[in-house]
PDB file of C-alpha atoms in Angstrom:
ATOM      1  CA  MET A1287     163.896 105.091 103.306  1.00  0.00           C
ATOM      2  CA  ASN A1288     163.694 102.954 100.206  1.00  0.00           C
ATOM      3  CA  GLN A1289     165.965 104.072  97.404  1.00  0.00           C
ATOM      4  CA  LEU A1290     164.462 104.955  94.018  1.00  0.00           C
ATOM      5  CA  LEU A1291     166.284 103.328  91.104  1.00  0.00           C
ATOM      6  CA  ILE A1292     165.994 105.689  88.159  1.00  0.00           C
ATOM      7  CA  SER A1293     167.297 105.490  84.609  1.00  0.00           C
ATOM      8  CA  LEU A1294     166.640 107.645  81.585  1.00  0.00           C
ATOM      9  CA  ARG A1295     166.107 107.392  77.852  1.00  0.00           C
ATOM     10  CA  ARG A1296     166.553 110.605  75.893  1.00  0.00           C
ATOM     11  CA  SER A1297     165.617 111.458  72.351  1.00  0.00           C
ATOM     12  CA  ALA A1298     168.116 110.746  69.599  1.00  0.00           C
ATOM     13  CA  ARG A1299     169.101 114.414  69.558  1.00  0.00           C
ATOM     14  CA  HIS A1300     170.592 114.302  73.048  1.00  0.00           C
ATOM     15  CA  THR A1301     172.544 111.286  74.238  1.00  0.00           C
ATOM     16  CA  ARG A1302     174.164 112.690  77.386  1.00  0.00           C
ATOM     17  CA  PRO A1303     173.148 110.502  80.368  1.00  0.00           C
ATOM     18  CA  LEU A1304     170.860 112.084  82.915  1.00  0.00           C
ATOM     19  CA  LEU A1305     172.109 112.001  86.479  1.00  0.00           C
ATOM     20  CA  MET A1306     169.384 111.408  89.032  1.00  0.00           C
ATOM     21  CA  MET A1307     170.121 112.083  92.667  1.00  0.00           C
ATOM     22  CA  ARG A1308     167.927 111.535  95.677  1.00  0.00           C
ATOM     23  CA  ASN A1309     168.496 112.379  99.304  1.00  0.00           C
ATOM     24  CA  GLY A1310     166.018 112.438 102.140  1.00  0.00           C
ATOM     25  CA  LYS A1311     165.220 112.319 105.848  1.00  0.00           C
ATOM     26  CA  ARG A1312     162.205 112.269 108.080  1.00  0.00           C
ATOM     27  CA  LEU A1313     161.142 115.121 110.293  1.00  0.00           C
ATOM     28  CA  ILE A1314     158.505 114.926 112.997  1.00  0.00           C
ATOM     29  CA  ASN A1315     157.232 118.459 112.815  1.00  0.00           C
ATOM     30  CA  THR A1316     154.461 120.668 111.550  1.00  0.00           C
ATOM     31  CA  ALA A1317     153.864 120.810 107.801  1.00  0.00           C
ATOM     32  CA  ARG A1318     154.602 124.512 107.554  1.00  0.00           C
ATOM     33  CA  ARG A1319     158.066 124.283 109.109  1.00  0.00           C
ATOM     34  CA  VAL A1320     159.022 121.232 107.060  1.00  0.00           C
ATOM     35  CA  LEU A1321     157.824 122.752 103.795  1.00  0.00           C
ATOM     36  CA  LYS A1322     159.811 125.908 104.502  1.00  0.00           C
ATOM     37  CA  ARG A1323     162.909 123.808 105.075  1.00  0.00           C
ATOM     38  CA  TRP A1324     162.284 121.876 101.875  1.00  0.00           C
ATOM     39  CA  ASP A1325     161.902 125.101  99.874  1.00  0.00           C
ATOM     40  CA  ARG A1326     165.108 126.493 101.379  1.00  0.00           C
ATOM     41  CA  GLU A1327     167.366 123.440 101.195  1.00  0.00           C
ATOM     42  CA  GLY A1328     165.824 121.497  98.304  1.00  0.00           C
ATOM     43  CA  GLU A1329     165.694 118.273 100.333  1.00  0.00           C
ATOM     44  CA  LEU A1330     163.511 115.230 100.045  1.00  0.00           C
ATOM     45  CA  THR A1331     161.250 115.357 103.079  1.00  0.00           C
ATOM     46  CA  SER A1332     158.719 113.100 104.781  1.00  0.00           C
ATOM     47  CA  ILE A1333     156.183 114.754 107.069  1.00  0.00           C
ATOM     48  CA  HIS A1334     154.370 112.752 109.763  1.00  0.00           C
ATOM     49  CA  SER A1335     152.052 114.018 112.469  1.00  0.00           C
ATOM     50  CA  PRO A1336     149.137 112.550 114.454  1.00  0.00           C
ATOM     51  CA  THR A1337     146.659 114.027 111.957  1.00  0.00           C
ATOM     52  CA  PHE A1338     148.302 113.805 108.533  1.00  0.00           C
ATOM     53  CA  SER A1339     151.046 112.123 106.549  1.00  0.00           C
ATOM     54  CA  VAL A1340     152.669 113.700 103.466  1.00  0.00           C
ATOM     55  CA  THR A1341     155.758 112.722 101.482  1.00  0.00           C
ATOM     56  CA  LEU A1342     157.741 114.995  99.171  1.00  0.00           C
ATOM     57  CA  ASP A1343     160.156 113.253  96.778  1.00  0.00           C
ATOM     58  CA  LEU A1344     162.568 115.635  95.071  1.00  0.00           C
ATOM     59  CA  VAL A1345     164.780 114.445  92.217  1.00  0.00           C
ATOM     60  CA  ASP A1346     167.374 116.536  90.382  1.00  0.00           C
ATOM     61  CA  LEU A1347     166.641 116.677  86.657  1.00  0.00           C
ATOM     62  CA  VAL A1348     170.061 117.419  85.167  1.00  0.00           C
ATOM     63  CA  VAL A1349     169.701 119.043  81.732  1.00  0.00           C
ATOM     64  CA  THR A1350     171.934 120.718  79.167  1.00  0.00           C
ATOM     65  CA  LEU A1351     171.717 124.338  78.112  1.00  0.00           C
ATOM     66  CA  GLU A1352     170.823 123.112  74.618  1.00  0.00           C
ATOM     67  CA  GLU A1353     167.760 121.357  76.021  1.00  0.00           C
ATOM     68  CA  LEU A1354     166.676 124.485  77.870  1.00  0.00           C
ATOM     69  CA  TYR A1355     167.028 126.453  74.614  1.00  0.00           C
ATOM     70  CA  LEU A1356     165.264 123.988  72.294  1.00  0.00           C
ATOM     71  CA  GLY A1357     163.123 121.957  74.678  1.00  0.00           C
ATOM     72  CA  ASN A1358     163.050 118.168  74.888  1.00  0.00           C
ATOM     73  CA  PHE A1359     161.011 115.199  76.073  1.00  0.00           C
ATOM     74  CA  VAL A1360     162.541 112.803  78.601  1.00  0.00           C
ATOM     75  CA  THR A1361     161.254 109.327  79.433  1.00  0.00           C
ATOM     76  CA  ILE A1362     162.202 108.226  82.924  1.00  0.00           C
ATOM     77  CA  LYS A1363     162.061 104.537  83.794  1.00  0.00           C
ATOM     78  CA  ARG A1364     161.995 103.908  87.518  1.00  0.00           C
ATOM     79  CA  ASP A1365     161.579 101.004  89.927  1.00  0.00           C
ATOM     80  CA  ARG A1366     158.992 102.129  92.421  1.00  0.00           C
ATOM     81  CA  PRO A1367     157.836 100.388  95.629  1.00  0.00           C
ATOM     82  CA  VAL A1368     154.046  99.994  95.871  1.00  0.00           C
ATOM     83  CA  TYR A1369     151.690  98.239  98.273  1.00  0.00           C
ATOM     84  CA  LYS A1370     149.571  95.333  96.969  1.00  0.00           C
ATOM     85  CA  GLU A1371     146.711  93.557  98.737  1.00  0.00           C
ATOM     86  CA  THR A1372     147.330  90.044 100.039  1.00  0.00           C
ATOM     87  CA  GLY A1373     145.151  87.519 101.836  1.00  0.00           C
ATOM     88  CA  GLY A1374     144.080  88.145 105.392  1.00  0.00           C
ATOM     89  CA  SER A1375     143.593  91.396 107.234  1.00  0.00           C
ATOM     90  CA  ARG A1376     145.508  93.805 109.402  1.00  0.00           C
ATOM     91  CA  GLN A1377     144.817  96.505 111.933  1.00  0.00           C
ATOM     92  CA  CYS A1378     144.829 100.008 110.486  1.00  0.00           C
ATOM     93  CA  ASN A1379     143.782 103.579 111.247  1.00  0.00           C
ATOM     94  CA  CYS A1380     144.516 102.970 114.911  1.00  0.00           C
ATOM     95  CA  ARG A1381     143.536 105.706 117.345  1.00  0.00           C
ATOM     96  CA  MET A1382     142.911 106.327 121.028  1.00  0.00           C
ATOM     97  CA  GLU A1383     139.311 106.736 122.222  1.00  0.00           C
ATOM     98  CA  MET A1384     137.948 107.690 125.640  1.00  0.00           C
ATOM     99  CA  ARG A1385     135.314 105.456 127.251  1.00  0.00           C
ATOM    100  CA  THR A1386     133.199 106.165 130.315  1.00  0.00           C
ATOM    101  CA  HIS A1387     132.429 103.417 132.848  1.00  0.00           C
ATOM    102  CA  MET A1388     130.119 103.500 135.848  1.00  0.00           C
ATOM    103  CA  THR A1389     132.048 102.390 138.893  1.00  0.00           C
ATOM    104  CA  GLY A1390     129.225 102.897 141.389  1.00  0.00           C
ATOM    105  CA  PRO A1391     126.110 104.933 142.117  1.00  0.00           C
ATOM    106  CA  GLY A1392     126.856 108.391 140.741  1.00  0.00           C
ATOM    107  CA  SER A1393     130.492 107.490 140.149  1.00  0.00           C
ATOM    108  CA  PHE A1394     132.070 107.319 136.699  1.00  0.00           C
ATOM    109  CA  GLN A1395     135.569 106.682 135.375  1.00  0.00           C
ATOM    110  CA  MET A1396     137.012 107.566 131.954  1.00  0.00           C
ATOM    111  CA  THR A1397     139.631 105.270 130.413  1.00  0.00           C
ATOM    112  CA  GLN A1398     141.608 105.435 127.200  1.00  0.00           C
ATOM    113  CA  HIS A1399     141.454 102.546 124.720  1.00  0.00           C
ATOM    114  CA  ARG A1400     143.246 101.821 121.468  1.00  0.00           C
ATOM    115  CA  VAL A1401     140.779 101.234 118.623  1.00  0.00           C
ATOM    116  CA  CYS A1402     141.726  99.970 115.145  1.00  0.00           C
ATOM    117  CA  ASP A1403     139.899  99.259 111.901  1.00  0.00           C
ATOM    118  CA  GLN A1404     140.317  96.038 109.929  1.00  0.00           C
ATOM    119  CA  CYS A1405     141.941  96.545 106.529  1.00  0.00           C
ATOM    120  CA  PRO A1406     143.148  94.129 103.833  1.00  0.00           C
ATOM    121  CA  GLY A1407     146.649  92.762 104.255  1.00  0.00           C
ATOM    122  CA  LEU A1408     149.345  94.518 102.238  1.00  0.00           C
ATOM    123  CA  LYS A1409     152.829  93.708 101.012  1.00  0.00           C
ATOM    124  CA  LEU A1410     155.456  95.931  99.448  1.00  0.00           C
ATOM    125  CA  VAL A1411     156.410  95.019  95.863  1.00  0.00           C
ATOM    126  CA  THR A1412     158.491  96.742  93.206  1.00  0.00           C
ATOM    127  CA  GLU A1413     156.949  97.857  89.928  1.00  0.00           C
ATOM    128  CA  THR A1414     158.629  99.420  86.903  1.00  0.00           C
ATOM    129  CA  GLU A1415     156.946 102.496  85.481  1.00  0.00           C
ATOM    130  CA  GLU A1416     157.737 105.166  82.925  1.00  0.00           C
ATOM    131  CA  ILE A1417     157.200 108.883  83.363  1.00  0.00           C
ATOM    132  CA  GLU A1418     157.369 111.260  80.409  1.00  0.00           C
ATOM    133  CA  LEU A1419     158.682 114.664  81.354  1.00  0.00           C
ATOM    134  CA  GLU A1420     158.809 117.769  79.159  1.00  0.00           C
ATOM    135  CA  ILE A1421     161.777 120.119  79.337  1.00  0.00           C
ATOM    136  CA  GLU A1422     160.204 123.350  78.171  1.00  0.00           C
ATOM    137  CA  PRO A1423     162.246 126.062  76.411  1.00  0.00           C
ATOM    138  CA  GLY A1424     163.310 128.792  78.805  1.00  0.00           C
ATOM    139  CA  MET A1425     163.042 126.765  82.017  1.00  0.00           C
ATOM    140  CA  ILE A1426     165.466 127.929  84.699  1.00  0.00           C
ATOM    141  CA  ASP A1427     167.435 126.343  87.536  1.00  0.00           C
ATOM    142  CA  GLY A1428     165.298 125.395  90.519  1.00  0.00           C
ATOM    143  CA  MET A1429     162.056 125.171  88.556  1.00  0.00           C
ATOM    144  CA  VAL A1430     159.999 122.200  89.786  1.00  0.00           C
ATOM    145  CA  GLN A1431     157.539 119.900  88.025  1.00  0.00           C
ATOM    146  CA  LYS A1432     155.084 117.913  90.142  1.00  0.00           C
ATOM    147  CA  PHE A1433     153.734 114.410  89.518  1.00  0.00           C
ATOM    148  CA  SER A1434     150.903 113.667  91.955  1.00  0.00           C
ATOM    149  CA  GLY A1435     150.841 110.245  93.578  1.00  0.00           C
ATOM    150  CA  LYS A1436     154.185 109.149  92.099  1.00  0.00           C
ATOM    151  CA  GLY A1437     156.227 109.457  95.287  1.00  0.00           C
ATOM    152  CA  GLU A1438     156.815 107.199  98.299  1.00  0.00           C
ATOM    153  CA  PRO A1439     153.952 104.785  99.083  1.00  0.00           C
ATOM    154  CA  HIS A1440     151.987 104.911 102.336  1.00  0.00           C
ATOM    155  CA  MET A1441     150.314 101.945 103.938  1.00  0.00           C
ATOM    156  CA  GLU A1442     147.703 104.153 105.601  1.00  0.00           C
ATOM    157  CA  GLY A1443     146.982 106.505 102.729  1.00  0.00           C
ATOM    158  CA  GLU A1444     147.774 107.697  99.236  1.00  0.00           C
ATOM    159  CA  SER A1445     151.298 107.868  97.863  1.00  0.00           C
ATOM    160  CA  GLY A1446     153.194 111.123  98.113  1.00  0.00           C
ATOM    161  CA  ASP A1447     154.061 113.373  95.186  1.00  0.00           C
ATOM    162  CA  LEU A1448     157.181 113.238  93.041  1.00  0.00           C
ATOM    163  CA  TYR A1449     158.971 116.465  92.148  1.00  0.00           C
ATOM    164  CA  PHE A1450     161.613 117.019  89.474  1.00  0.00           C
ATOM    165  CA  LYS A1451     163.877 120.019  90.000  1.00  0.00           C
ATOM    166  CA  VAL A1452     165.778 121.471  87.029  1.00  0.00           C
ATOM    167  CA  LYS A1453     169.560 121.549  87.399  1.00  0.00           C
ATOM    168  CA  THR A1454     171.628 122.885  84.486  1.00  0.00           C
ATOM    169  CA  LEU A1455     174.959 121.371  83.506  1.00  0.00           C
ATOM    170  CA  ARG A1456     177.879 123.743  83.066  1.00  0.00           C
ATOM    171  CA  HIS A1457     178.304 124.675  79.394  1.00  0.00           C
ATOM    172  CA  SER A1458     181.677 124.947  77.679  1.00  0.00           C
ATOM    173  CA  ARG A1459     180.881 128.198  75.823  1.00  0.00           C
ATOM    174  CA  PHE A1460     177.953 129.968  77.448  1.00  0.00           C
ATOM    175  CA  HIS A1461     176.919 131.083  80.920  1.00  0.00           C
ATOM    176  CA  ARG A1462     173.279 131.914  81.554  1.00  0.00           C
ATOM    177  CA  LYS A1463     171.966 134.776  83.687  1.00  0.00           C
ATOM    178  CA  GLY A1464     168.197 135.042  83.489  1.00  0.00           C
ATOM    179  CA  ASP A1465     167.356 135.067  79.781  1.00  0.00           C
ATOM    180  CA  ASP A1466     170.787 136.403  78.748  1.00  0.00           C
ATOM    181  CA  LEU A1467     173.798 134.404  77.599  1.00  0.00           C
ATOM    182  CA  TYR A1468     177.397 135.395  78.349  1.00  0.00           C
ATOM    183  CA  THR A1469     180.498 134.163  76.563  1.00  0.00           C
ATOM    184  CA  ASN A1470     184.166 135.070  76.140  1.00  0.00           C
ATOM    185  CA  LEU A1471     185.949 135.334  72.813  1.00  0.00           C
ATOM    186  CA  THR A1472     189.742 135.248  72.532  1.00  0.00           C
ATOM    187  CA  ILE A1473     191.267 137.074  69.564  1.00  0.00           C
ATOM    188  CA  SER A1474     194.843 137.709  68.523  1.00  0.00           C
ATOM    189  CA  LEU A1475     196.581 141.061  68.944  1.00  0.00           C
ATOM    190  CA  GLN A1476     196.507 141.458  65.193  1.00  0.00           C
ATOM    191  CA  GLU A1477     192.743 140.882  65.097  1.00  0.00           C
ATOM    192  CA  ALA A1478     192.294 143.316  67.988  1.00  0.00           C
ATOM    193  CA  LEU A1479     194.119 146.026  66.022  1.00  0.00           C
ATOM    194  CA  ILE A1480     192.884 145.548  62.451  1.00  0.00           C
ATOM    195  CA  GLY A1481     189.525 143.848  62.994  1.00  0.00           C
ATOM    196  CA  PHE A1482     188.104 140.437  62.191  1.00  0.00           C
ATOM    197  CA  ASP A1483     185.006 138.637  60.910  1.00  0.00           C
ATOM    198  CA  MET A1484     183.824 135.343  62.439  1.00  0.00           C
ATOM    199  CA  ASN A1485     180.782 133.377  63.660  1.00  0.00           C
ATOM    200  CA  ILE A1486     179.822 131.936  67.059  1.00  0.00           C
ATOM    201  CA  LEU A1487     177.940 128.640  66.977  1.00  0.00           C
ATOM    202  CA  HIS A1488     174.703 128.997  68.947  1.00  0.00           C
ATOM    203  CA  LEU A1489     172.934 126.340  71.034  1.00  0.00           C
ATOM    204  CA  ASP A1490     170.676 125.254  68.178  1.00  0.00           C
ATOM    205  CA  GLY A1491     173.442 125.289  65.559  1.00  0.00           C
ATOM    206  CA  HIS A1492     172.745 128.652  63.921  1.00  0.00           C
ATOM    207  CA  LYS A1493     175.655 131.068  63.550  1.00  0.00           C
ATOM    208  CA  VAL A1494     175.902 134.426  65.281  1.00  0.00           C
ATOM    209  CA  PRO A1495     178.065 136.801  63.191  1.00  0.00           C
ATOM    210  CA  VAL A1496     180.716 138.849  65.008  1.00  0.00           C
ATOM    211  CA  LYS A1497     182.447 141.500  62.904  1.00  0.00           C
ATOM    212  CA  ARG A1498     184.822 144.203  64.124  1.00  0.00           C
ATOM    213  CA  GLU A1499     186.556 146.822  62.028  1.00  0.00           C
ATOM    214  CA  ALA A1500     187.607 149.172  64.820  1.00  0.00           C
ATOM    215  CA  VAL A1501     190.240 148.422  67.456  1.00  0.00           C
ATOM    216  CA  THR A1502     189.002 145.918  70.050  1.00  0.00           C
ATOM    217  CA  TRP A1503     190.542 146.326  73.484  1.00  0.00           C
ATOM    218  CA  TYR A1504     190.946 143.684  76.170  1.00  0.00           C
ATOM    219  CA  GLY A1505     187.792 143.360  78.286  1.00  0.00           C
ATOM    220  CA  ALA A1506     185.535 145.077  75.749  1.00  0.00           C
ATOM    221  CA  THR A1507     181.972 143.723  75.656  1.00  0.00           C
ATOM    222  CA  ILE A1508     179.458 143.835  72.826  1.00  0.00           C
ATOM    223  CA  MET A1509     175.795 142.823  72.844  1.00  0.00           C
ATOM    224  CA  LYS A1510     173.944 140.729  70.282  1.00  0.00           C
ATOM    225  CA  LYS A1511     170.265 141.555  70.689  1.00  0.00           C
ATOM    226  CA  GLY A1512     167.845 138.637  70.667  1.00  0.00           C
ATOM    227  CA  GLU A1513     170.550 135.958  70.744  1.00  0.00           C
ATOM    228  CA  GLY A1514     169.927 134.872  74.335  1.00  0.00           C
ATOM    229  CA  MET A1515     167.582 132.292  75.864  1.00  0.00           C
ATOM    230  CA  PRO A1516     163.834 132.148  75.221  1.00  0.00           C
ATOM    231  CA  ASN A1517     161.666 133.534  77.986  1.00  0.00           C
ATOM    232  CA  PHE A1518     159.730 130.801  79.777  1.00  0.00           C
ATOM    233  CA  GLU A1519     156.524 132.830  79.972  1.00  0.00           C
ATOM    234  CA  ASN A1520     156.766 134.219  76.431  1.00  0.00           C
ATOM    235  CA  ARG A1521     158.802 132.137  73.983  1.00  0.00           C
ATOM    236  CA  ASN A1522     158.668 134.881  71.371  1.00  0.00           C
ATOM    237  CA  LYS A1523     160.736 137.030  73.711  1.00  0.00           C
ATOM    238  CA  LEU A1524     164.484 136.326  73.658  1.00  0.00           C
ATOM    239  CA  GLY A1525     167.276 137.569  75.873  1.00  0.00           C
ATOM    240  CA  ASN A1526     170.568 138.997  74.616  1.00  0.00           C
ATOM    241  CA  MET A1527     174.050 137.589  74.161  1.00  0.00           C
ATOM    242  CA  TYR A1528     177.012 139.442  75.699  1.00  0.00           C
ATOM    243  CA  ILE A1529     180.467 138.775  74.256  1.00  0.00           C
ATOM    244  CA  THR A1530     183.560 139.813  76.225  1.00  0.00           C
ATOM    245  CA  PHE A1531     186.904 139.894  74.397  1.00  0.00           C
ATOM    246  CA  ASP A1532     190.237 138.521  75.528  1.00  0.00           C
ATOM    247  CA  VAL A1533     193.385 139.425  73.573  1.00  0.00           C
ATOM    248  CA  LYS A1534     196.175 136.908  73.108  1.00  0.00           C
ATOM    249  CA  PHE A1535     199.552 138.587  72.771  1.00  0.00           C
ATOM    250  CA  PRO A1536     202.303 137.072  70.634  1.00  0.00           C
ATOM    251  CA  ARG A1537     205.270 135.438  72.327  1.00  0.00           C
ATOM    252  CA  GLY A1538     208.867 136.206  71.497  1.00  0.00           C
ATOM    253  CA  GLU A1539     210.760 139.437  71.017  1.00  0.00           C
ATOM    254  CA  LEU A1540     210.609 142.082  68.330  1.00  0.00           C
ATOM    255  CA  SER A1541     213.708 143.308  66.571  1.00  0.00           C
ATOM    256  CA  ALA A1542     214.696 146.960  66.742  1.00  0.00           C
ATOM    257  CA  GLU A1543     213.382 147.466  63.224  1.00  0.00           C
ATOM    258  CA  GLU A1544     210.049 145.805  64.083  1.00  0.00           C
ATOM    259  CA  ARG A1545     209.649 147.927  67.222  1.00  0.00           C
ATOM    260  CA  ALA A1546     210.275 151.051  65.187  1.00  0.00           C
ATOM    261  CA  SER A1547     207.646 149.934  62.661  1.00  0.00           C
ATOM    262  CA  VAL A1548     205.064 149.341  65.398  1.00  0.00           C
ATOM    263  CA  LYS A1549     205.697 152.824  66.833  1.00  0.00           C
ATOM    264  CA  ALA A1550     205.352 154.364  63.390  1.00  0.00           C
ATOM    265  CA  ILE A1551     202.063 152.565  62.758  1.00  0.00           C
ATOM    266  CA  LEU A1552     200.418 153.164  66.145  1.00  0.00           C
ATOM    267  CA  LYS A1553     201.675 156.693  66.696  1.00  0.00           C
ATOM    268  CA  GLN A1554     200.805 156.341  70.362  1.00  0.00           C
ATOM    269  CA  ALA A1555     202.495 158.264  73.156  1.00  0.00           C
ATOM    270  CA  ASN A1556     203.757 156.423  76.211  1.00  0.00           C
ATOM    271  CA  VAL A1557     201.101 155.984  78.923  1.00  0.00           C
ATOM    272  CA  GLN A1558     202.565 154.899  82.232  1.00  0.00           C
ATOM    273  CA  THR A1559     200.049 155.639  84.972  1.00  0.00           C
ATOM    274  CA  VAL A1560     200.044 153.922  88.370  1.00  0.00           C
ATOM    275  CA  TYR A1561     196.635 153.765  90.062  1.00  0.00           C
ATOM    276  CA  ASN A1562     194.486 151.656  92.381  1.00  0.00           C
ATOM    277  CA  GLY A1563     192.299 149.567  90.113  1.00  0.00           C
ATOM    278  CA  LEU A1564     190.377 147.793  92.877  1.00  0.00           C
TER     279      LEU A1564
END
């Protein structure tokens, strides 16, 4: 199949290049089976049968988590093959018809004949077009936007549809689950014991305050209500942010005097329990 050449221009806010990928194959099958396969595997699929012809073009729309939080508009410039009329004519809409012939008194014979219509001549040319696509706040992985008639051209009918499927890039600080955001925060042993006060930079640049006065143990998780992703159906509804703490221990050795001071401060009995933690 002809390759689609796709490039992208983003707004000034986001300059990360958009990766477009396209993969496809043709299946001679019923529409229902092919569509099920497309839904399951996310493949570009062409469907051809004696009675219909449909093309599904699926393109990965690779976006950042910031774009899914704030929203963005993307202009896609693509070289697309299209059919243009030329001089002359061609056979089209060919089909088999049955004809009855009299071969003698009371005797008839049916024969099959190929019948075609006359259509204008066509040639395949490449045109450059732009498609403006909106990345809406709260969109999730696998969500698809449809552009009717923007897919592969057909000589015998209308062009197929073009689909853009959202694919989120891995973020350095946050992991998304539904409308919630998850992140890990590493603190020192001193901060874990005496507390700390800091801010986490959110996806839109605002600061999420994190303050602890009590002891923070390794693996502890706190929740920041309303600091997650916007809900796609209701943008006034926000998910939560979950922060899990890691504790970085100091390297080196303590002197006898320092060890005695730590024991005096913590006043903690020895706890040496062996158990199956799996």
